[in-house]
Coordinates of C-alpha atoms in Angstrom, one line a residue:
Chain B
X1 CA -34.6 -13.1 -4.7
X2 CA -33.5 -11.9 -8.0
X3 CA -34.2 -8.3 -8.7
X4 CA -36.5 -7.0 -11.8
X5 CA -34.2 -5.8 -14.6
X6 CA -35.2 -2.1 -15.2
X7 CA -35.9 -0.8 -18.9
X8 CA -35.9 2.7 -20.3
X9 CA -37.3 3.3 -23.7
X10 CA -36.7 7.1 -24.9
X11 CA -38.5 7.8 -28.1
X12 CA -40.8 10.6 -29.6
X13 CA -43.0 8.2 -31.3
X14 CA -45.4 6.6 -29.3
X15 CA -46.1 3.5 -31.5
X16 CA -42.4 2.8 -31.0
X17 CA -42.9 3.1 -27.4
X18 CA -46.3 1.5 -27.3
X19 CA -44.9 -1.8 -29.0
X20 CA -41.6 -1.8 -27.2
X21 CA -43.5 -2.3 -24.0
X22 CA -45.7 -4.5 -25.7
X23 CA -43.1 -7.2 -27.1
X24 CA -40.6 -6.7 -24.0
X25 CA -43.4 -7.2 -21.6
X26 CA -44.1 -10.2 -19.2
X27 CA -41.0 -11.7 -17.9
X28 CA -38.6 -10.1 -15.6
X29 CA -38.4 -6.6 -16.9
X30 CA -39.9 -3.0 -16.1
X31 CA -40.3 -1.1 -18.7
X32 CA -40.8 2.9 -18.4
X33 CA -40.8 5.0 -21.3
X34 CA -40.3 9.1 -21.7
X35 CA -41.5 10.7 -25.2
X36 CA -38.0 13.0 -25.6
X37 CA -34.6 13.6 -24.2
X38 CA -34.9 15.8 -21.6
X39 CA -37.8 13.7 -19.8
X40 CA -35.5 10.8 -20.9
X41 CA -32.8 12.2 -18.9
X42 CA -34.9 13.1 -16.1
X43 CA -35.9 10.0 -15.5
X44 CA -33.1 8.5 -15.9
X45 CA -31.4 9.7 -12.2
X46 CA -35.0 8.3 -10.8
X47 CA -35.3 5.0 -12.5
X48 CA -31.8 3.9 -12.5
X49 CA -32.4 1.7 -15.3
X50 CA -30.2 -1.4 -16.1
X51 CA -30.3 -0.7 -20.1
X52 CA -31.7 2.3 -22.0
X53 CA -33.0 2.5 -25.5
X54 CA -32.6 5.8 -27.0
X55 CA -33.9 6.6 -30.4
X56 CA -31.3 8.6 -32.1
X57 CA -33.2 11.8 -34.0
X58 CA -35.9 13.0 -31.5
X59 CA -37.4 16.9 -31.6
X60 CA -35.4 18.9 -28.5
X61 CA -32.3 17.4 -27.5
X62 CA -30.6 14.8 -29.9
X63 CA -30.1 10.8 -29.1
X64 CA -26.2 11.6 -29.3
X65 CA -27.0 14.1 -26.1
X66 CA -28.6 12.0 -24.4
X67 CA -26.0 9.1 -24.9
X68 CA -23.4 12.0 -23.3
X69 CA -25.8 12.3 -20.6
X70 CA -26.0 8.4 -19.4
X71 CA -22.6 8.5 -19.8
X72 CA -21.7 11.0 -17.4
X73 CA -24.8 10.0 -15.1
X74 CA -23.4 6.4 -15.1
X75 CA -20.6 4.9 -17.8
X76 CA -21.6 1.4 -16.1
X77 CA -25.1 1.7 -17.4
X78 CA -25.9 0.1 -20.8
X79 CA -27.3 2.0 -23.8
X80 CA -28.5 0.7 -27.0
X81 CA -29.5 3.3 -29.8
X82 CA -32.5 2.9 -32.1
X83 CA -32.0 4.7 -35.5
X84 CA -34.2 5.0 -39.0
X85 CA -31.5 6.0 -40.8
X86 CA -29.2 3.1 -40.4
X87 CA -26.0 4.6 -42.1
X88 CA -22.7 3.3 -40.6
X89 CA -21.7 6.9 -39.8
X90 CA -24.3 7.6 -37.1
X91 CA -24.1 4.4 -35.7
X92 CA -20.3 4.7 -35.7
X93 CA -20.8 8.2 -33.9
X94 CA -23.2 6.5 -31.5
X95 CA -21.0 3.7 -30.3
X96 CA -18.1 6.2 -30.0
X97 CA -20.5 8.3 -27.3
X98 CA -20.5 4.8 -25.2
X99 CA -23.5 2.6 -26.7
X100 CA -23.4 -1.0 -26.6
X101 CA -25.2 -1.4 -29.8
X102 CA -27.9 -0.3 -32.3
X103 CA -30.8 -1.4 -33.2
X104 CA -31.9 -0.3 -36.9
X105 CA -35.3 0.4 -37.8
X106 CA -37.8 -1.3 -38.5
X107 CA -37.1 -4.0 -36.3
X108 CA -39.2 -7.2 -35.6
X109 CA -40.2 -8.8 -32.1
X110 CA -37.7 -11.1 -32.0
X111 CA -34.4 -8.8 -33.3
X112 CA -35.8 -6.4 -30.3
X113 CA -36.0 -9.5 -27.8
X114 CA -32.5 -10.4 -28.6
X115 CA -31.4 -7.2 -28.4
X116 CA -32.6 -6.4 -25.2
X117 CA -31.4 -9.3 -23.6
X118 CA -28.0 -8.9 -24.5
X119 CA -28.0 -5.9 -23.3
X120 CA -29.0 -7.1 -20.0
X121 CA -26.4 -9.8 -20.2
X122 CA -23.8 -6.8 -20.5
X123 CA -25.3 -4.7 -17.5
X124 CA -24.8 -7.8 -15.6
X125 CA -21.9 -8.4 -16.4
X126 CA -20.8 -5.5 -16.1
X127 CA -21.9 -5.1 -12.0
X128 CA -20.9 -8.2 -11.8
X129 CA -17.1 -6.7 -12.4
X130 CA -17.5 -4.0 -10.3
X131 CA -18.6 -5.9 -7.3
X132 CA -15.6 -8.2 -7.7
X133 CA -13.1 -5.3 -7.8
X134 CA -14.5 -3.3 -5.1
X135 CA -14.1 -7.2 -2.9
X136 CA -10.7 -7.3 -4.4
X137 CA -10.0 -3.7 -2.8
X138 CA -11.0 -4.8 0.3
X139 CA -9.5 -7.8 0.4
X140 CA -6.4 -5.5 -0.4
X141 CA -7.2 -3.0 2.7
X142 CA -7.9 -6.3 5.0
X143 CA -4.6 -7.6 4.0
X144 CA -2.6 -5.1 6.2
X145 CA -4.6 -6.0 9.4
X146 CA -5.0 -9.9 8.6
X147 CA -1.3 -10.4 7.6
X148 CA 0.4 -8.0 10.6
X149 CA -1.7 -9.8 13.1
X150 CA -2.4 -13.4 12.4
X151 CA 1.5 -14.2 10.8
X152 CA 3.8 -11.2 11.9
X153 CA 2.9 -11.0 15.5
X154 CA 3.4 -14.9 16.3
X155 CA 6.7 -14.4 14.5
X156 CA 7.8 -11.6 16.4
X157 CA 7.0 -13.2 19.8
X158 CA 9.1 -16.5 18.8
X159 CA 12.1 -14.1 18.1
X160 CA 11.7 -12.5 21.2
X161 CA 11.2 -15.8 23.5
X162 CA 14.5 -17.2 21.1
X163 CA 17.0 -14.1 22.1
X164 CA 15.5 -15.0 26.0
X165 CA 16.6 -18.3 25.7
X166 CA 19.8 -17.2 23.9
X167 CA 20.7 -15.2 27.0
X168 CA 19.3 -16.9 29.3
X169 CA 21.5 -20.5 28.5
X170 CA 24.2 -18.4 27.2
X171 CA 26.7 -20.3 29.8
X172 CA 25.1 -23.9 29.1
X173 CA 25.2 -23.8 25.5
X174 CA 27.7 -25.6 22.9
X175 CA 28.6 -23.6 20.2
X176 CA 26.9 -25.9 17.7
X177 CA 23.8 -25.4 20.0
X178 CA 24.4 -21.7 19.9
X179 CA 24.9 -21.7 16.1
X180 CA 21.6 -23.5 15.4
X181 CA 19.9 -20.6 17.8
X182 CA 21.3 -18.2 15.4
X183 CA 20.4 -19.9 12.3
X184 CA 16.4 -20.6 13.8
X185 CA 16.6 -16.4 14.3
X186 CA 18.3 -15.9 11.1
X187 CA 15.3 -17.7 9.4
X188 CA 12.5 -16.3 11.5
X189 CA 14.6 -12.5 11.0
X190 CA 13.9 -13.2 7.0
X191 CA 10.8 -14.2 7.3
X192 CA 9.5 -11.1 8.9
X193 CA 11.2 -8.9 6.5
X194 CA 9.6 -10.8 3.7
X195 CA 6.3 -10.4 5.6
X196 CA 7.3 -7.0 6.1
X197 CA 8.3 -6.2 2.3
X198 CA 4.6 -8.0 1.0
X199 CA 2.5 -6.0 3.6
X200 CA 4.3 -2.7 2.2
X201 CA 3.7 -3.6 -1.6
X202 CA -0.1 -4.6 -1.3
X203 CA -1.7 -2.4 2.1
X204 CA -0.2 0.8 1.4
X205 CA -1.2 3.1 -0.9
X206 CA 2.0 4.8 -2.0
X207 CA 0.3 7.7 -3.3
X208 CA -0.1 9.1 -0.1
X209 CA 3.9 10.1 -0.3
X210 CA 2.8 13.4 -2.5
X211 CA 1.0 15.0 0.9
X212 CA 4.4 15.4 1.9
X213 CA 6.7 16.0 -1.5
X214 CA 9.0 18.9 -1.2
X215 CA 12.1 20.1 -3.2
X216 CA 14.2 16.8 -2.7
X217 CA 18.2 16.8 -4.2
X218 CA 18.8 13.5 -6.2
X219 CA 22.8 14.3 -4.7
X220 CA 21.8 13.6 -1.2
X221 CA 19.6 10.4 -1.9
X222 CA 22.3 9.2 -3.8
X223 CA 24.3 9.0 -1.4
X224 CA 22.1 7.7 1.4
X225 CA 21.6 4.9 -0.8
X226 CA 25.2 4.0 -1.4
X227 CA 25.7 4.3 2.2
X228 CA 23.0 1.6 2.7
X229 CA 24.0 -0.7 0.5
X230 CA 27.9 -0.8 0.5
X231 CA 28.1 -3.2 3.6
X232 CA 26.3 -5.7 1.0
X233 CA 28.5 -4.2 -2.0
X234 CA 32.0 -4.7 0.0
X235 CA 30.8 -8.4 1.1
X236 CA 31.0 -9.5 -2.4
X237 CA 34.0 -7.5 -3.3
X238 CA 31.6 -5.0 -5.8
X239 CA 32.6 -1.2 -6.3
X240 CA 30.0 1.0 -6.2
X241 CA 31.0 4.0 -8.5
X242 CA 28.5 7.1 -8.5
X243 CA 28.8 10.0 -11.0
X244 CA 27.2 13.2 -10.6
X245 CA 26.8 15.4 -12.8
X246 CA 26.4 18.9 -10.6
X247 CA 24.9 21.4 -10.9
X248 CA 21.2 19.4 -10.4
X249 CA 18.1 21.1 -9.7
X250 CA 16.2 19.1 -7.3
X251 CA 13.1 17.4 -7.5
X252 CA 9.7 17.7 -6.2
X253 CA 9.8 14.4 -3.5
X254 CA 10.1 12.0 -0.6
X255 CA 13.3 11.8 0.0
X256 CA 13.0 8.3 2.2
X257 CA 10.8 6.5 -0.8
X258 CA 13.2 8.0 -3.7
X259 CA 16.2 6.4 -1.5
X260 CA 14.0 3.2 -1.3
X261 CA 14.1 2.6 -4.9
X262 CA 17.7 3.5 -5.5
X263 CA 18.5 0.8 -2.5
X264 CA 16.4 -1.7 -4.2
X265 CA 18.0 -1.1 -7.7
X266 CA 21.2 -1.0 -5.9
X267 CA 20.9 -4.0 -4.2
X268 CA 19.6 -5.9 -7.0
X269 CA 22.8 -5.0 -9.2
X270 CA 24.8 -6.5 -6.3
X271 CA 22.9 -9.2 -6.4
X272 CA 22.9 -10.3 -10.0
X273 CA 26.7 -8.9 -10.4
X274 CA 30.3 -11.1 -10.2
X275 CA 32.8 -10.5 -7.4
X276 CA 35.0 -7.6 -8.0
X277 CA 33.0 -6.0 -10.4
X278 CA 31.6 -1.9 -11.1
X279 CA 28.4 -0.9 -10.8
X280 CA 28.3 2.4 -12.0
X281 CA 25.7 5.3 -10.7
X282 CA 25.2 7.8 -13.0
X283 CA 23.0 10.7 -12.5
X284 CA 22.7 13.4 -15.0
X285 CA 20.2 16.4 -16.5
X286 CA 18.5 16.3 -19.8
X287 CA 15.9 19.0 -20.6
X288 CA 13.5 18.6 -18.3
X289 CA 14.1 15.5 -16.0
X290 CA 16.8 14.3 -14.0
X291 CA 18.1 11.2 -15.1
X292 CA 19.7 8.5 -12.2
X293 CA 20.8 5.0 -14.0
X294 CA 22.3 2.2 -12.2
X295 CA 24.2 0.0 -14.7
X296 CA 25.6 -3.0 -13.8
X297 CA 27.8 -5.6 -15.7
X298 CA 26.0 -8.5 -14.1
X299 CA 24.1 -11.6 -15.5
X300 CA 21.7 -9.1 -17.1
X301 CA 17.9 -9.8 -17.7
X302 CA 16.3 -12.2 -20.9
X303 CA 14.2 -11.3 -23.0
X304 CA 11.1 -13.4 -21.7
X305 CA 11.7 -11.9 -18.3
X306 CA 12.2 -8.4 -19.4
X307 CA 8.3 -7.1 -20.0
X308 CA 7.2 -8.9 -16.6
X309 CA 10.2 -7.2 -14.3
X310 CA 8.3 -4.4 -13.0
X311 CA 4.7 -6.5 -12.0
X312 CA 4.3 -7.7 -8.6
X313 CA 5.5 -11.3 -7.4
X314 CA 7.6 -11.3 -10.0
X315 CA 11.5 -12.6 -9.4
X316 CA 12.5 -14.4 -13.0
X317 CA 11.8 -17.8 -14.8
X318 CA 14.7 -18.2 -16.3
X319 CA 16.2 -20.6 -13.5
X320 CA 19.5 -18.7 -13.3
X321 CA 21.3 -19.7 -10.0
X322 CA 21.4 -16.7 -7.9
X323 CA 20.0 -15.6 -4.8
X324 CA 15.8 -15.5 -5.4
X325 CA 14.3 -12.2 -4.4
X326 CA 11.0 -11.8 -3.1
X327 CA 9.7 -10.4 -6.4
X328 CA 8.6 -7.3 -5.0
X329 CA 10.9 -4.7 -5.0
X330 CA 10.9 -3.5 -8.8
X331 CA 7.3 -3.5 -8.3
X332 CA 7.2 -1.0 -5.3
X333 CA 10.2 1.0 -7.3
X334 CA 7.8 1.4 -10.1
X335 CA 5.2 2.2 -7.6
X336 CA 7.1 5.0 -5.8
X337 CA 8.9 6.3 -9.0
X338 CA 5.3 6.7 -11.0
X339 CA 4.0 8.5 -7.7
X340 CA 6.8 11.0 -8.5
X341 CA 5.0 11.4 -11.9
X342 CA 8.4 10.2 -13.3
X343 CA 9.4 6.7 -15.1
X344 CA 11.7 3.9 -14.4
X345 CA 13.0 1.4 -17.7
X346 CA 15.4 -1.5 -18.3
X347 CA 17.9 -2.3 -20.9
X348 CA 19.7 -5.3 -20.2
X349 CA 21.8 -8.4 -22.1
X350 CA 22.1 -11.6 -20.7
X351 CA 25.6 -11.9 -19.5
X352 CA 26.3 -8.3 -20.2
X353 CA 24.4 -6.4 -17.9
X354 CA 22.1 -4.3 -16.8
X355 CA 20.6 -0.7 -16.7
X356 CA 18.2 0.6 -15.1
X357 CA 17.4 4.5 -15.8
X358 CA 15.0 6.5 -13.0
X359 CA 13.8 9.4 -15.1
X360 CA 12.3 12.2 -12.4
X361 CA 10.8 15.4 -13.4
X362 CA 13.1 18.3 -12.0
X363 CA 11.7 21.5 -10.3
X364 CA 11.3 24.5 -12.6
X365 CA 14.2 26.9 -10.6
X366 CA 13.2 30.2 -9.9
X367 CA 15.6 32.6 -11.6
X368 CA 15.9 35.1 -9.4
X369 CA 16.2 33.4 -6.3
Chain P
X1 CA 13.6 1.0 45.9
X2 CA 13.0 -1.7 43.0
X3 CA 12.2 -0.2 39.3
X4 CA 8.8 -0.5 38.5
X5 CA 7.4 -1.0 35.1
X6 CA 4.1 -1.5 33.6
X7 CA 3.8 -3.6 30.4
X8 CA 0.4 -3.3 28.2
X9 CA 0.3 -5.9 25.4
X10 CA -2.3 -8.2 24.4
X11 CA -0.3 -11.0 23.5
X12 CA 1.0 -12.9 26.1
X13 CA 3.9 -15.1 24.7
X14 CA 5.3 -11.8 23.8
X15 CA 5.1 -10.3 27.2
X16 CA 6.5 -13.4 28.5
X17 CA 9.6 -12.8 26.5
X18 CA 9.8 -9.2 27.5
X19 CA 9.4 -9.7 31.1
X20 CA 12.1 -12.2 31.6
X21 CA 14.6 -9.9 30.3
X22 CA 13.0 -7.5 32.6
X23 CA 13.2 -9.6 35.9
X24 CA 16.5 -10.8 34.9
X25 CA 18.1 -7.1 35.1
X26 CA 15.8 -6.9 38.2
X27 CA 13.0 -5.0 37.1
X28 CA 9.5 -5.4 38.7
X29 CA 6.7 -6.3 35.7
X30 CA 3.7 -5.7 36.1
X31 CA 1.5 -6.5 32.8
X32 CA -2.0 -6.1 31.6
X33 CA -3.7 -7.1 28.4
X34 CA -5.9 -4.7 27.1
X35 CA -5.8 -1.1 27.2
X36 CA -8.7 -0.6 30.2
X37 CA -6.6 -2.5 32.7
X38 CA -4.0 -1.2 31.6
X39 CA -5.0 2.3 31.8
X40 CA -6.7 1.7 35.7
X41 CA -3.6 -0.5 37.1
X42 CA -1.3 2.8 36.0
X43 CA -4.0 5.5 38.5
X44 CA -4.0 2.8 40.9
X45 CA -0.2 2.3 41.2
X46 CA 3.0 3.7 41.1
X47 CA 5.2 3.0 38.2
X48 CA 8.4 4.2 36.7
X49 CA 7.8 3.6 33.2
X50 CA 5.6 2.1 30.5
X51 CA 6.0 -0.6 28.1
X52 CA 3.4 0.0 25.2
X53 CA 2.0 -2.0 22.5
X54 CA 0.3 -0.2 19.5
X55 CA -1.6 -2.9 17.8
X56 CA -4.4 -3.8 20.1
X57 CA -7.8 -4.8 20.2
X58 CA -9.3 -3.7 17.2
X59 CA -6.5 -1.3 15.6
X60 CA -4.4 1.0 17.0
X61 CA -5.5 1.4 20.6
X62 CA -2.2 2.2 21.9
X63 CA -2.2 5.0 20.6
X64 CA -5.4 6.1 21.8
X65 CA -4.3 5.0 25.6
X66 CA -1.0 7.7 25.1
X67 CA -2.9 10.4 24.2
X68 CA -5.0 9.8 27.3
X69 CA -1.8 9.4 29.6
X70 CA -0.6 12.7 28.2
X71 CA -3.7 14.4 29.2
X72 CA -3.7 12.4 32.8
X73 CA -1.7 15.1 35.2
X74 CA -0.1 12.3 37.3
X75 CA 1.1 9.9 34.5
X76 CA 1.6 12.7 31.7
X77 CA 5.2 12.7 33.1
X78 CA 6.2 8.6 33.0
X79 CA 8.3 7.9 30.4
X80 CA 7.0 5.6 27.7
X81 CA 8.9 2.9 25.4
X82 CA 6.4 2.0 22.3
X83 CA 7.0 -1.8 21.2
X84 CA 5.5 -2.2 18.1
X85 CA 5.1 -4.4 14.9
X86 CA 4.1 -1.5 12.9
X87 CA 6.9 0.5 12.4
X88 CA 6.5 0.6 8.5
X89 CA 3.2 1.4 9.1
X90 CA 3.2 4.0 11.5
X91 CA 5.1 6.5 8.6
X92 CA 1.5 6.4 6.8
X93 CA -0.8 6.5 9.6
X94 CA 0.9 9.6 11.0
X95 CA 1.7 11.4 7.4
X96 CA 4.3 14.2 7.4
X97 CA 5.7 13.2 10.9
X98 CA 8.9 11.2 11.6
X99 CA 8.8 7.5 11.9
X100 CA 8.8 8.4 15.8
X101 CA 5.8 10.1 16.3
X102 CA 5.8 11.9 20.0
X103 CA 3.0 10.9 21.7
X104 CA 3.5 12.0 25.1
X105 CA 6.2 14.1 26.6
X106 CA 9.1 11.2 27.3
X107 CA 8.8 8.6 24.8
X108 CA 11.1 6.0 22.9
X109 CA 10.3 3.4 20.1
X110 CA 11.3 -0.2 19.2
X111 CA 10.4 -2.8 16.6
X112 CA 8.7 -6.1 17.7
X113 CA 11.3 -8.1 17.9
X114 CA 13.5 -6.5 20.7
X115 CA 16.7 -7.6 21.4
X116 CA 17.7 -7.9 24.6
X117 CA 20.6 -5.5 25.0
X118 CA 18.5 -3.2 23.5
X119 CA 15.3 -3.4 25.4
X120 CA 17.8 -2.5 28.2
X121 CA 19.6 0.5 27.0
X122 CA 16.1 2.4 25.7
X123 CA 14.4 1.5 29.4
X124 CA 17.8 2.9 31.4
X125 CA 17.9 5.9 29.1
X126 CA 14.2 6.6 29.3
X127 CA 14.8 6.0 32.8
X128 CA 17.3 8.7 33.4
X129 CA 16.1 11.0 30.9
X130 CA 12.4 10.8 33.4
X131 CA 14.8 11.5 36.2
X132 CA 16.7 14.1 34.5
X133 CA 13.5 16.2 33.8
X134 CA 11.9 15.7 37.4
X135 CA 15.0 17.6 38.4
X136 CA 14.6 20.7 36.5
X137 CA 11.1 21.1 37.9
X138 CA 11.3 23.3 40.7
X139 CA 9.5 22.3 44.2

């Protein structure tokens, strides 16, 4: 069953009131009216109207007032101001406080009809949004259990049956049986890292890192993140040359994300780099922030990609042969870095290269310490 | 006197790739599949150690079943090796704690999947490390 839209008329003259209810009757609507502001406002937190008309110049508190006070009752619900004075300025004012739109004075049946409709149009449209996001949220939340059980966990128990069999048959098997074992657990191995990576990026709320954040030194991340990465680096004959410009003050942190990010941007300038190239590390101070940049002299970014790099799911259209990526990881760097209340940003070339430049606010240093 | 273990874990092609390890290096499996069973086959029995799954039922009931072993005076000491999926998540259920959160007074964690060699060396060294502290108990 479809429920009543719910009207509120606010206006100290009666006769407007009076014919409001009058025209706007019948049909699907109930209509309560209130003779000034405060009543209005009153009224308001009881009623829970879908649209409110508010007549602009009322004795006791002003239309505008009451406009603040939908607002901060509900921005979702709909207000339309009624004004006698018609100047552009008020009604200006008026939309700025958060109305939908005015209705001048005098006004006949129908402009009031058409009015109100389209108000209603905009309420529904309007809850209509925020059911869908508040589904989407969930849908977001549900993702974590859905994904970890239904794909991860069958996964998981084909590995393990897979490194039985391995050792199980491991004196019956040829080694071009025993290859194809390790290939089928190479595969399933990616697999649940990818399923791994996804779950991370859309089920966990990285904001939750700042419970823990405590004075963190960019010098000691930096090099946990080499660490990780130079297997990869040395397999395709890539320097990795960091360059730190000491003394840093440290920054407010989680030392495990921060590293996270500077493996993924590390990693992804392997990745897009030649054989026997630098990739050079640079951390330094400016002012305020501590500044980490990874610049590599890879294939470098164009300039459709660049704007998209940092969204989710994204891993490049320009059809470069390289290895493919699972699109996430800029998107969680971004993530983590902008729950450091710092920045990440891209300057890149095609065939030149690539930087990308981590900008952290540093802890304020207590002088005397 | 043959190694006992207890394995809880509700899915059983899982199990069945755990316990074979297990039998191979001539450990005695016993297994249940939820929590309850789990939970009355451990007071009923004797075991040596615990294989526990995290993910269970309808969220984390492993978890749940440690803290109750912990508070059980005759199975707060058996040492317990937590096989779970969740690893990544386990950082943000637990906030502020290592990605090995203690749970009871001998434990070990491993990621779904285990390799064999490995399974082996955490279940020896929990194992010994059990022994170890039975030791410095007097009487």
């Amino acid at each position: 069953m479809n429920q009543r839209s719910k009207l509120l008329i606010i206006d100290d003259e009666e006769i407007v009131l009076d014919s409001c209810t009058q025209i706007l009757a019948g049909g699907d609507i109930q209509i309560v009216t209130a003779s000034n502001g405060t009543l209005g406002l009153q009224l308001l937190k009881e009623f829970i109207p879908d649209l409110v008309f508010v007549d602009l110049k009322m004795p006791g508190i002003s239309g505008l007032e009451v406009l603040e006070g939908i607002h901060d009752f509900d921005p979702n619900m709909v207000a339309i101001v009624i004004t006698g004075y018609a100047t552009v300025t008020s009604a200006v004012e008026a939309m700025k406080k958060g109305a939908y739109d005015f209705l001048p004075k005098p006004f006949t049946p129908d402009e009031l009809r058409l009015i109100a409709r389209r108000g209603l149009e905009k309420r529904r449209l309007i809850l209509e949004t925020v059911t869908l996001r508040k589904e989407k949220e969930m849908l977001r939340e549900q993702f974590a259990a859905i994904v970890s059980h239904e794909l991860k966990a069958p996964l998981g128990a084909v590995q393990q049956n897979l490194f039985v069999l391995v050792d199980e048959l491991s004196n019956q098997l040829t080694d071009e049986q025993k290859n194809r074992f390790e290939r089928m657990q190479t595969g399933i191995g990616d697999l649940i890292k990818m399923i791994l990576t996804w779950l991370r990026a859309l089920s966990v709320d990285v904001n939750k890192i700042q419970e823990t954040f405590q004075p963190t030194s960019i010098a000691s991340v930096v090099s946990k993140a080499v660490e990780t990465v130079q297997t990869h680096a040395t397999r395709k004959d890539i320097e990795i040359v960091p360059s730190i410009a000491e003394p840093l003050k440290p920054v407010n942190g989680d030392e495990g994300t921060l590293v996270e990010t500077l493996v993924n941007l590390l990693n992804n300038a392997v990745k897009f780099s030649r054989s026997g190239s630098q990739i050079h590390l640079n951390v330094e101070e400016d002012e305020n922030d501590v500044l980490i940049s990874v610049i590599d002299s890879g294939i470098g970014i164009s300039k459709e990609d660049l704007p998209y790099i940092f969204n989710d799911f994204y891993s490049g259209k320009s059809g470069q042969a390289v290895e493919k990526g699972s699109g996430i990881g800029l998107a969680i760097t971004r993530r983590i870095v902008e729950a450091h209340h710092g920045a990440i940003s891209v300057e890149s070339e095609p065939g030149k290269g690539s930087t990308f430049t981590i900008r952290l606010p540093a802890l304020k240093v207590p002088e005397h310490a | 006197m043959n190694t006992k273990i207890m394995m809880i874990d509700d899915d059983p092609d899982f199990v069945a790739g755990i316990k074979s390890i297990l039998e191979k290096a001539d450990y005695s499996v016993d297994v249940a599949h939820n929590p309850k069973d789990g939970f009355q086959a451990l007071q009923a029995g004797r075991y040596d150690l615990l294989l526990l799954d995290i993910m269970m039922g309808r969220g984390a009931e492993g978890v749940a079943l440690a803290r109750k072993i912990r508070k059980d005076p005759k199975l707060k000491e058996m040492p317990v090796l937590i096989i779970t999926g969740l690893r990544e998540q386990i950082a943000f259920l637990f906030p502020g704690q290592s990605v090995h959160p203690h749970f009871v007074e001998t434990d070990e964690l491993v990621e779904k999947p285990v390799e064999p060699k490995l399974l082996l060396e955490k279940v020896s060294s929990l194992l010994a490390l059990a022994e170890e502290k039975k030791q410095k108990v007097p009487g």
